Every structure is written in C-alpha cells, then in structure tokens.
C-alpha cells in the first residue's frame, strides 16, 4: 500500500509526460505531418517550420511536400476495414503495417529533402480513419472514432516523438472530432479585409468560413458531404480506374436531372452544422444502389460520373449558401482541386460575385498534412487546438497524444 507522500510523487511526476512549453517555444520547430484521408489513395507528407506561442502570432512555412501511393496490399486492407469487412487480426496487422510504411516514407522523404532526421522535432500523424461515428451520427449516444497506426511502433522506428490520435479527445467530450484544420485556417488564411472560405476536397469535402476580422469563436467549419468518394467509386466500378483524371470523363457526359434530384434529397446537405460525415454514410454500398437505379433507368455510365460530379459541386455550394457566404475569397485544396470539371461546376453553383478570388492552395494535397504538422506543434507546446463551436465539444483541448 502506498502512503500519501508516495502517491503524491507518483501522481505529479511519474505518470505524466511533461513537455516544457517554454523550452518548446524557444526556437523554430520542424515537424513532419503525415496525412492519409478517406480516399485511401496514399500518404501526403509535409515538412513544416513553425514558430510562435500565441494565436495569430504563429508562423508556418511549408519546407517540402511529397505524396506516396499505398502499395496495393495495404490499400486493399484499408478498403476492407472501411467497409467493415476486416477481421480483428487484419485490423491489428493494418495498425502495424501503416507504421512500417509511414516510417519508410518519412525516411525517403527526408533523404529527398536533404533534411537530417536529427533536426526533426516531432512527427504528427493523422492515422487512417477506418471508422468515424461521433455522437451526432450515433443517435445521441456516445460517439467513437478510429484512426489506425501504432504510435508506439512509429516512434520506435523513427526515434522521434510522434503526436497522433488527434480526434479522440474531442469525440470523448461530445464533439464531432472534425474538422480539425480550422485552427490552421484561422491562424494562416484569415483576413482583416474580407471573408475567407477554405474548401478541402478529399474523399469527403469540408469548408472553413472565416468572417472578416473574426474571433476564434466566430469560425464556422463542417463537412459538406462527398468530395471525391463517389466520383472515385463510380470510376472504379464503371471504368476500372481509380479516379476521374482532371474530370475528363465527367466532362464528356450529360447531366441527368432525375438522378441529380434524387441525390439532392440526401438529408446531410441541408443539416445545420456542427456536422461531420464519412464513408460510413457516403458508402460504396449506397453508391452501388445508385448505379443499380441508373442501370434500371438506362442512364449511361459516363452520365453517372457527370451527375455525381454535379452533385458533389452542388452540395459544397449549397452549404456555402446556407451556412456561410458565397461572396468571400475562396481557397480550394485537396486532390479534388485537380478535377477541373468539378472546379468549373463549383464556380457555377456558388455564383460568386466576380470581384472575389477563387484560388487553389499550392500544391492542393499539401494543405491537410501541413495543417496536421501544425496541430502536432500545438500539442507539443500544450496549446488548445479544437474549436468547440466548430466541433461541438464541451471542452477546449490540446488535441492528440505524444508517443516517445
Ligand atoms: N488529376 C486529378 N484529377 C482528378 N482528381 C484527382 C486528380 N488527382 C487527385 N485527384 C483526386 O484526389 C483524391 C485524393 O485527394 P486527397 O486530398 O489525397 O484526399 P484524401 O484526403 O481523402 O486522401 C483522389 O482520390 C482523386 O479523387
Ligand atoms: Mg489522400
């Protein structure tokens, strides 16, 4: 039995990892951000250089960026897990295989960047979401979410502190656990002169709305619905390709109004924020139902891709009109920004006043990994990074856990 004094010692020191925030903020810090989104296309890695210790006084520089494709076997396992078809052993294997693969990618990335591992202060890893069911998607019961990668294995393989599991704390206190990038947007893309909207088109699409000169509590951000997920799925099922390169297929087809009206009845689009979604809701199963409907109604394969692209653009624009402001400067990111037809439709549906800008974050895939490197930087310094009015969480938290 421990006496009181011993217990105090244990309680204060032994069981808490203390990162000295004064020390952490005393110099520039280099962090790698590793992002793997719901598209399961591969890994995006950014090296960021950060400084500062206060909101809107931070600096961030994107030093290097590179993408790595998933090996086919790993991609297959991820798809199985997302479809709720992986067995326990496969999930355990995936958790470790991701760590082995990420460690290999980071080493190759650093070699190419000619940046020594020793100079790296930490690695922030999002992990592969295989399930995301926050409270709002769970009929008011406790929420849950899972981003796979063994943080212990990764820190051991790289011998660098690893920050990960960014979504769990927020979900545990009633939040959506998403979106988490708004703190990055608020710090680095905010304007004192005009409203700004950032749109990220990954597997799922999301926006951050930063009203002119806003406070942190005025930030609005949420998922708008599908990004590339149904376009990618239809390309795979109907054309045997992973995605619609530059939107070329969608551009060739015709919009089918009956199908578009049917898709528009999806309740997620009109739902008021906070809201987040995933491939549990915009699933392959649902997509196969849509394709079945199209086949029964003699809708051509190419027209299906065109109409799904319209639906994606419409759902993003509709959310901007309902819950943000179409007349804002818009910055688009994510791999979907390379789908030129989707971008053209997005502009048409938003009907932005021509005096506002519509820009692309360069390179578009880098934004999320760069933002997670920043979230890692905040966690190492102990600074809160969720925005409670965005995620709906009951607490303001420094997201993520540190593995060393
Ligand atoms: N040249 C391109 N043309 C059209 N779509 C593209 C192109 N390049 C990438 N994409 C789309 O971007 C997706 C990957 O985007 P990404 O930002 O990595 O999403 P996620 O975060 O969900 O992984 C691909 O699945 C594909 O749909
Ligand atoms: Mg990706």
XYZ file of C-alpha atoms and ligand atoms in Angstrom:
432
model
C 0.000 0.000 0.000
C 1.345 3.401 -0.908
C 1.387 6.123 1.705
C 0.126 9.582 0.851
C 3.527 11.042 0.177
C 4.481 8.331 -2.289
C 1.154 8.672 -4.015
C 1.712 12.390 -4.471
C 5.057 11.730 -6.108
C 3.552 9.213 -8.472
C 0.637 11.460 -9.254
C 2.724 14.525 -10.024
C 5.669 13.160 -11.863
C 5.801 9.550 -12.837
C 2.625 9.175 -14.791
C 2.655 12.438 -16.671
C 4.839 13.264 -19.563
C 5.766 16.863 -19.161
C 6.806 18.798 -22.221
C 8.281 22.125 -21.169
C 6.328 24.597 -23.284
C 8.785 27.438 -22.590
C 11.563 25.298 -23.970
C 9.402 24.153 -26.919
C 8.598 27.718 -27.986
C 12.172 28.987 -27.519
C 13.170 28.204 -31.118
C 11.874 27.337 -34.589
C 10.487 23.793 -34.700
C 10.454 21.381 -37.619
C 7.579 18.917 -37.790
C 6.502 16.405 -40.344
C 2.763 15.979 -40.907
C 1.520 12.651 -42.291
C -1.971 12.665 -43.765
C -3.977 9.746 -45.091
C -7.535 10.727 -45.875
C -10.692 8.836 -46.682
C -9.761 8.488 -50.371
C -7.169 5.861 -49.321
C -5.112 6.886 -52.352
C -1.867 7.282 -50.456
C 0.132 9.281 -47.965
C 0.729 13.019 -48.124
C 3.772 14.242 -46.194
C 4.666 17.836 -45.391
C 7.666 19.230 -43.586
C 6.714 22.442 -41.802
C 8.801 25.019 -39.953
C 6.889 26.687 -37.134
C 7.356 29.370 -34.512
C 5.283 31.384 -32.068
C 3.247 30.615 -28.988
C 0.069 32.671 -29.353
C -2.971 32.637 -31.609
C -2.410 34.589 -34.807
C 1.226 35.176 -33.888
C 2.358 31.790 -35.167
C 4.440 31.473 -38.308
C 4.383 28.463 -40.612
C 6.483 27.627 -43.646
C 5.963 24.636 -45.910
C 9.524 23.418 -46.445
C 8.849 20.294 -48.509
C 5.958 18.162 -49.677
C 5.680 14.726 -51.249
C 2.988 12.096 -51.827
C 3.474 8.330 -51.731
C 1.000 5.842 -53.182
C -0.166 2.997 -50.966
C 1.086 -0.448 -52.032
C -1.870 -2.448 -53.423
C -1.960 -4.881 -50.461
C -2.150 -2.052 -47.914
C -4.835 -0.228 -49.908
C -6.884 -3.427 -50.050
C -6.697 -3.893 -46.288
C -7.726 -0.259 -45.689
C -10.713 -0.623 -48.030
C -11.772 -3.805 -46.203
C -11.576 -2.048 -42.832
C -13.535 0.970 -44.101
C -16.229 -1.363 -45.482
C -16.465 -3.015 -42.048
C -15.226 -6.297 -43.514
C -11.790 -6.667 -41.859
C -11.260 -9.286 -39.120
C -9.549 -8.460 -35.813
C -6.222 -9.923 -36.969
C -6.337 -7.831 -40.134
C -7.000 -4.666 -38.159
C -4.057 -5.419 -35.853
C -1.871 -6.047 -38.906
C -3.052 -2.852 -40.602
C -2.260 -0.869 -37.431
C 1.371 -2.012 -37.649
C 1.727 -2.115 -41.450
C 0.820 1.583 -41.530
C 3.614 2.325 -39.036
C 6.175 0.333 -41.082
C 5.048 2.048 -44.280
C 4.948 5.571 -42.809
C 8.440 5.133 -41.299
C 9.759 4.084 -44.720
C 8.051 7.038 -46.419
C 9.398 9.524 -43.847
C 12.970 8.281 -44.335
C 12.690 8.509 -48.105
C 11.039 11.942 -47.828
C 13.844 13.280 -45.633
C 16.531 11.871 -47.943
C 14.964 13.637 -50.895
C 14.554 16.853 -48.873
C 18.192 16.505 -47.700
C 16.902 17.136 -44.186
C 18.529 15.162 -41.346
C 16.222 13.134 -39.097
C 18.118 14.559 -36.104
C 16.869 18.081 -36.908
C 13.259 16.943 -36.804
C 11.434 17.918 -33.588
C 8.359 15.706 -33.986
C 6.162 13.804 -36.399
C 2.404 14.414 -36.392
C 0.399 11.584 -37.871
C -3.320 11.650 -38.570
C -3.656 7.878 -38.952
C -6.023 6.094 -41.296
C -9.660 6.631 -40.398
C -11.431 3.294 -40.655
C -14.486 4.314 -38.677
C -15.906 7.669 -37.648
C -19.129 7.809 -35.723
C -19.319 10.883 -33.486
C -22.273 11.482 -31.209
C -24.354 13.242 -33.886
C -24.143 10.209 -36.187
C -24.921 7.858 -33.354
C -28.456 8.750 -32.300
C -27.333 10.820 -29.325
C -25.312 8.018 -27.755
C -21.581 8.193 -27.013
C -19.507 8.748 -30.118
C -16.483 6.804 -31.324
C -13.810 7.071 -33.985
C -10.708 5.123 -35.005
C -7.578 6.318 -36.811
C -5.185 3.445 -37.272
C -1.394 3.439 -36.931
C 0.564 2.193 -33.948
C 2.039 5.369 -32.460
C 4.424 3.309 -30.321
C 5.721 1.397 -33.326
C 6.181 4.588 -35.340
C 8.085 6.462 -32.624
C 10.256 3.401 -32.035
C 11.035 3.017 -35.743
C 11.876 6.710 -36.234
C 13.273 7.562 -32.778
C 11.397 10.871 -32.957
C 8.430 11.947 -30.762
C 5.184 11.150 -32.557
C 1.917 13.013 -31.990
C -1.230 11.204 -33.090
C -4.809 10.215 -32.307
C -5.984 13.797 -32.820
C -9.725 13.133 -32.957
C -10.440 11.004 -29.878
C -10.311 13.628 -27.121
C -12.810 15.831 -28.951
C -15.194 12.927 -29.638
C -14.939 11.812 -25.987
C -16.420 15.137 -24.848
C -19.302 15.163 -27.279
C -17.560 16.710 -30.296
C -17.564 15.716 -33.940
C -13.779 15.173 -33.784
C -13.829 17.086 -37.075
C -12.953 19.300 -38.799
C -9.615 19.956 -37.072
C -7.933 22.030 -39.787
C -9.875 25.261 -38.917
C -7.312 26.251 -36.268
C -4.722 26.251 -39.073
C -7.055 28.267 -41.330
C -7.749 30.750 -38.543
C -4.055 31.331 -37.961
C -2.750 31.429 -41.501
C -5.569 32.129 -44.004
C -7.618 34.645 -42.037
C -8.080 38.177 -43.434
C -8.856 41.520 -41.819
C -10.208 42.835 -45.128
C -12.669 40.218 -46.376
C -14.469 36.990 -45.608
C -12.495 33.860 -46.455
C -13.736 30.348 -47.172
C -11.413 27.389 -47.473
C -12.717 24.279 -49.194
C -10.882 20.961 -48.953
C -11.979 18.328 -51.436
C -10.674 14.961 -50.272
C -12.774 11.802 -50.126
C -15.199 13.938 -48.111
C -15.405 17.710 -48.629
C -15.304 20.311 -45.880
C -15.259 24.068 -45.552
C -13.996 26.646 -43.081
C -15.711 30.028 -43.070
C -13.649 32.864 -41.584
C -15.749 36.038 -41.482
C -13.685 39.207 -41.966
C -11.658 40.057 -38.842
C -13.381 37.245 -36.926
C -12.640 35.917 -33.464
C -11.923 32.232 -32.933
C -15.466 31.774 -31.645
C -16.879 33.144 -34.944
C -15.245 30.442 -37.085
C -17.710 28.126 -38.847
C -16.455 24.821 -40.253
C -18.008 21.475 -41.161
C -18.144 18.649 -43.663
C -20.394 19.402 -46.637
C -20.822 15.832 -47.912
C -18.946 13.809 -50.511
C -15.758 15.087 -52.091
C -14.174 12.602 -54.456
C -15.504 9.470 -52.815
C -18.472 8.728 -55.092
C -16.697 10.017 -58.218
C -13.724 7.725 -57.429
C -16.073 4.823 -56.622
C -18.031 5.194 -59.858
C -14.792 5.390 -61.877
C -13.603 2.171 -60.226
C -16.863 0.279 -60.652
C -17.774 1.516 -64.156
C -14.407 2.230 -65.804
C -11.821 0.265 -63.773
C -9.890 3.449 -62.929
C -9.033 4.930 -59.545
C -10.308 8.434 -60.250
C -11.531 10.763 -62.993
C -8.262 12.354 -64.094
C -8.742 16.131 -64.497
C -12.505 15.490 -64.714
C -12.162 14.322 -68.343
C -14.824 11.585 -68.075
C -17.382 13.795 -66.329
C -16.804 16.494 -68.933
C -17.805 14.115 -71.737
C -21.148 13.071 -70.240
C -24.533 14.742 -69.794
C -26.208 15.795 -66.566
C -29.156 13.540 -65.721
C -31.712 15.721 -63.924
C -33.749 12.850 -62.456
C -30.645 11.353 -60.862
C -29.462 14.754 -59.610
C -32.835 15.445 -57.947
C -32.720 12.025 -56.317
C -29.194 12.664 -54.992
C -30.184 16.136 -53.752
C -32.701 14.584 -51.376
C -29.786 13.373 -49.204
C -30.524 14.890 -45.764
C -26.887 15.539 -44.809
C -26.503 18.539 -47.115
C -29.283 20.611 -45.538
C -28.411 19.621 -41.967
C -27.143 22.560 -39.877
C -23.579 22.456 -38.507
C -21.808 21.187 -36.427
C -21.774 18.138 -38.673
C -19.245 15.663 -39.980
C -19.538 12.632 -42.157
C -17.529 9.835 -43.678
C -17.584 6.832 -45.908
C -19.957 5.122 -43.448
C -22.641 7.482 -44.791
C -21.416 8.140 -48.348
C -20.582 4.469 -48.775
C -19.818 2.165 -51.665
C -22.960 0.230 -50.758
C -25.078 3.349 -51.243
C -23.230 4.114 -54.492
C -23.979 0.630 -55.821
C -27.685 1.279 -55.144
C -27.420 4.496 -57.157
C -25.722 2.664 -60.036
C -28.423 -0.010 -59.914
C -31.092 2.701 -60.187
C -29.209 4.174 -63.169
C -28.948 0.828 -64.924
C -32.683 0.223 -64.445
C -33.379 3.655 -65.930
C -30.898 3.337 -68.832
C -28.702 6.164 -67.586
C -25.310 5.891 -69.325
C -22.166 5.174 -67.302
C -20.485 8.394 -68.371
C -23.602 10.397 -67.426
C -23.493 8.827 -63.959
C -19.980 10.247 -63.428
C -21.077 13.650 -64.773
C -24.119 13.733 -62.491
C -22.164 12.600 -59.417
C -19.682 15.401 -60.128
C -22.601 17.865 -60.320
C -23.961 16.555 -57.014
C -20.580 16.969 -55.327
C -20.193 20.561 -56.590
C -23.810 21.394 -55.750
C -23.571 20.044 -52.190
C -20.464 22.130 -51.431
C -22.033 25.274 -52.965
C -25.377 24.709 -51.251
C -23.661 24.504 -47.858
C -21.765 27.716 -48.572
C -25.022 29.494 -49.490
C -26.923 28.184 -46.481
C -24.295 28.426 -43.747
C -21.505 30.732 -44.986
C -21.189 33.430 -47.639
C -20.709 32.817 -51.371
C -19.146 36.268 -51.709
C -15.915 35.516 -49.931
C -12.390 34.861 -51.142
C -12.259 31.119 -51.708
C -9.194 28.883 -51.362
C -9.613 25.318 -52.620
C -7.345 22.431 -51.591
C -7.261 18.623 -51.617
C -6.770 16.272 -54.561
C -10.250 17.171 -55.814
C -8.872 20.596 -56.774
C -7.202 18.786 -59.695
C -10.604 17.764 -61.091
C -11.019 20.726 -63.443
C -14.614 19.891 -64.342
C -15.576 19.731 -60.651
C -13.956 23.127 -60.067
C -15.758 24.656 -63.045
C -19.103 23.363 -61.724
C -18.294 24.524 -58.219
C -17.736 28.081 -59.501
C -21.020 27.944 -61.414
C -23.045 26.668 -58.459
C -21.513 29.135 -55.993
C -22.258 32.078 -58.351
C -19.624 34.142 -56.638
C -19.538 37.856 -57.328
C -16.662 38.363 -59.790
C -14.802 40.783 -57.517
C -13.866 37.887 -55.209
C -10.984 35.467 -55.655
C -11.200 31.745 -56.288
C -7.724 30.362 -55.633
C -6.059 26.984 -55.304
C -3.756 26.129 -52.403
C -0.435 25.021 -53.949
C 0.116 22.111 -54.059
C -3.508 21.290 -53.206
C -2.790 17.949 -51.458
C -0.258 19.550 -49.092
C -2.686 21.543 -47.008
C -4.009 18.840 -44.691
C -0.619 17.266 -43.911
C 0.797 20.763 -43.315
C -2.146 21.556 -41.017
C -1.598 18.345 -39.025
C 2.094 19.219 -38.625
C 0.807 22.472 -37.077
C -1.617 20.573 -34.805
C 1.390 18.495 -33.664
C 3.293 21.714 -32.981
C 0.408 22.985 -30.824
C 0.175 19.687 -28.927
C 3.899 19.678 -28.152
C 3.526 23.195 -26.733
C 0.306 22.288 -24.884
C -1.889 24.780 -26.758
C -5.581 24.052 -27.334
C -6.405 23.232 -30.949
C -10.027 22.204 -31.267
C -12.586 24.977 -31.750
C -15.509 23.961 -29.531
C -18.140 25.892 -31.514
C -16.898 24.105 -34.646
C -16.718 20.532 -33.362
C -19.435 20.841 -30.716
C -17.085 19.546 -27.993
C -17.757 20.512 -24.389
C -14.076 21.317 -23.768
C -11.232 23.245 -25.387
C -8.409 20.747 -25.733
C -4.834 20.383 -26.955
C -5.630 17.542 -29.321
C -3.549 14.409 -29.723
C -1.265 12.265 -27.610
C 2.514 12.214 -27.622
C 4.322 8.915 -28.020
C 8.057 8.800 -27.270
N -5.517 14.854 -61.628
C -6.620 14.602 -60.899
N -7.837 14.724 -61.462
C -8.967 14.484 -60.764
N -8.974 14.088 -59.482
C -7.779 13.943 -58.856
C -6.546 14.188 -59.517
N -5.545 13.976 -58.631
C -6.135 13.597 -57.464
N -7.471 13.560 -57.604
C -8.474 13.199 -56.603
O -7.974 13.487 -55.321
C -8.138 12.361 -54.458
C -7.105 12.386 -53.388
O -7.214 13.609 -52.720
P -6.719 13.775 -51.212
O -6.666 15.233 -50.947
O -5.481 12.973 -51.022
O -7.938 13.135 -50.444
P -7.952 12.328 -49.058
O -7.520 13.324 -48.033
O -9.341 11.880 -48.900
O -6.970 11.205 -49.231
C -8.069 11.182 -55.401
O -8.731 10.071 -54.852
C -8.783 11.730 -56.637
O -10.170 11.599 -56.495
Mg -5.097 11.217 -49.918
